[in-house]
Amino acid sequence: MGTSHDSERPTDAARPGAPSRVRGSSCDLYEPGHQMHYRHQGEAVRSPSFTVGNAFLEGSRVILVLDDGRELRWRHHDPERLRRMLEAVPTKRVVYPEHHALRVGPYWFNCAREDDPWQDCRTVPR
């Protein structure tokens, strides 16, 4: 017997690197704080980077404490996925401030700076 949530795939949502899902849908925005486009990632990886010593999440807000003591206050649309990655990979955290990009192990996050305009996720059915 099925449920009203048959279209959701919990195995995907439970995977550490699975994309954000909202009731069987996923975000399709590439604005700051949402999905990471491969070109954005390519530009970020060629820019100056800094090691992140610690990270804290408060809702969609993430506070990144760099090894030199500076703090970056950013946002991300999928804080639960970001939290899972930060817990799974407690080291190997690198930030690329010019491109508001965060890498946690092999996972990339396109974050929004405090002064970037915020837009809620636009979802498409999957």
XYZ file of C-alpha atoms in Angstrom:
126
model
C 0.000 0.000 0.000
C 1.446 3.364 -1.034
C 1.477 6.692 0.710
C 1.033 10.216 -0.548
C 4.824 10.525 -0.545
C 5.550 7.758 -3.079
C 7.167 10.233 -5.478
C 9.793 11.183 -2.893
C 12.932 9.094 -2.871
C 14.214 9.030 0.700
C 17.328 7.135 -0.342
C 18.419 10.132 -2.428
C 17.593 12.631 0.303
C 19.548 10.582 2.835
C 22.714 10.510 0.734
C 25.198 13.110 1.955
C 25.636 14.779 -1.441
C 22.026 14.589 -2.596
C 20.591 17.854 -3.937
C 18.002 19.814 -2.015
C 14.517 18.342 -2.260
C 11.239 19.851 -1.169
C 8.342 17.374 -1.378
C 9.670 15.616 -4.467
C 10.988 18.817 -6.031
C 14.424 20.361 -6.190
C 15.681 23.935 -6.384
C 16.592 25.096 -9.887
C 18.149 28.483 -9.028
C 21.809 29.279 -9.644
C 21.649 32.571 -7.741
C 23.979 33.127 -4.753
C 23.008 30.700 -1.992
C 21.510 28.063 -4.287
C 22.850 25.551 -6.835
C 26.500 25.588 -7.934
C 27.093 25.792 -11.693
C 30.219 24.062 -13.018
C 31.517 27.335 -14.509
C 31.147 29.076 -11.152
C 33.033 26.201 -9.524
C 35.785 26.408 -12.162
C 36.232 30.143 -11.608
C 36.236 29.706 -7.833
C 38.875 26.975 -7.801
C 41.260 29.290 -9.691
C 40.795 32.161 -7.220
C 42.432 32.854 -3.833
C 41.284 30.421 -1.160
C 41.417 30.230 2.623
C 41.102 27.347 5.050
C 38.013 27.309 7.251
C 38.837 26.478 10.863
C 35.243 26.238 12.059
C 31.698 26.636 10.779
C 28.395 27.294 12.531
C 24.876 27.083 11.140
C 21.920 29.163 12.324
C 19.007 28.316 10.065
C 20.042 29.187 6.508
C 22.907 31.332 7.803
C 26.432 29.929 7.990
C 29.270 31.554 9.918
C 32.676 30.546 8.602
C 35.654 31.178 10.876
C 38.835 31.253 8.826
C 42.155 30.024 10.191
C 43.370 33.634 10.388
C 40.417 34.551 12.663
C 38.300 36.396 10.093
C 34.604 35.537 9.924
C 32.406 35.295 6.863
C 28.629 35.352 7.308
C 26.875 33.729 4.406
C 23.599 31.938 3.622
C 22.722 28.685 1.894
C 19.328 27.404 0.762
C 19.894 23.844 2.017
C 21.289 24.108 5.546
C 20.531 20.454 6.321
C 22.704 19.211 3.455
C 25.426 21.677 4.433
C 25.210 20.500 8.060
C 25.533 16.842 6.984
C 28.629 17.640 4.930
C 30.241 19.687 7.704
C 29.669 16.786 10.119
C 30.833 14.143 7.631
C 33.976 16.065 6.635
C 35.201 17.958 9.716
C 38.428 18.913 7.923
C 39.225 19.932 4.336
C 36.996 22.999 4.351
C 38.061 25.726 1.953
C 36.406 29.031 1.118
C 36.764 31.080 -2.083
C 35.488 34.531 -1.006
C 35.675 36.199 -4.440
C 33.131 33.684 -5.688
C 31.155 33.104 -2.443
C 31.988 29.406 -2.759
C 32.607 26.861 -0.014
C 34.175 23.439 -0.551
C 33.723 20.774 2.110
C 35.792 17.774 1.047
C 34.554 17.011 -2.495
C 31.256 18.905 -2.050
C 30.753 22.473 -3.283
C 28.311 25.093 -1.995
C 27.360 28.328 -3.731
C 26.683 30.606 -0.773
C 25.182 34.085 -0.606
C 27.044 36.906 1.109
C 25.227 38.997 3.712
C 24.754 41.818 1.201
C 23.591 39.587 -1.688
C 19.851 39.813 -2.386
C 18.172 36.639 -1.102
C 15.647 34.703 -3.147
C 13.728 31.707 -1.834
C 14.090 28.462 -3.751
C 12.191 28.001 -6.972
C 11.371 24.318 -7.196
C 10.653 22.047 -10.112
C 9.033 18.582 -9.852
C 11.391 15.626 -10.197
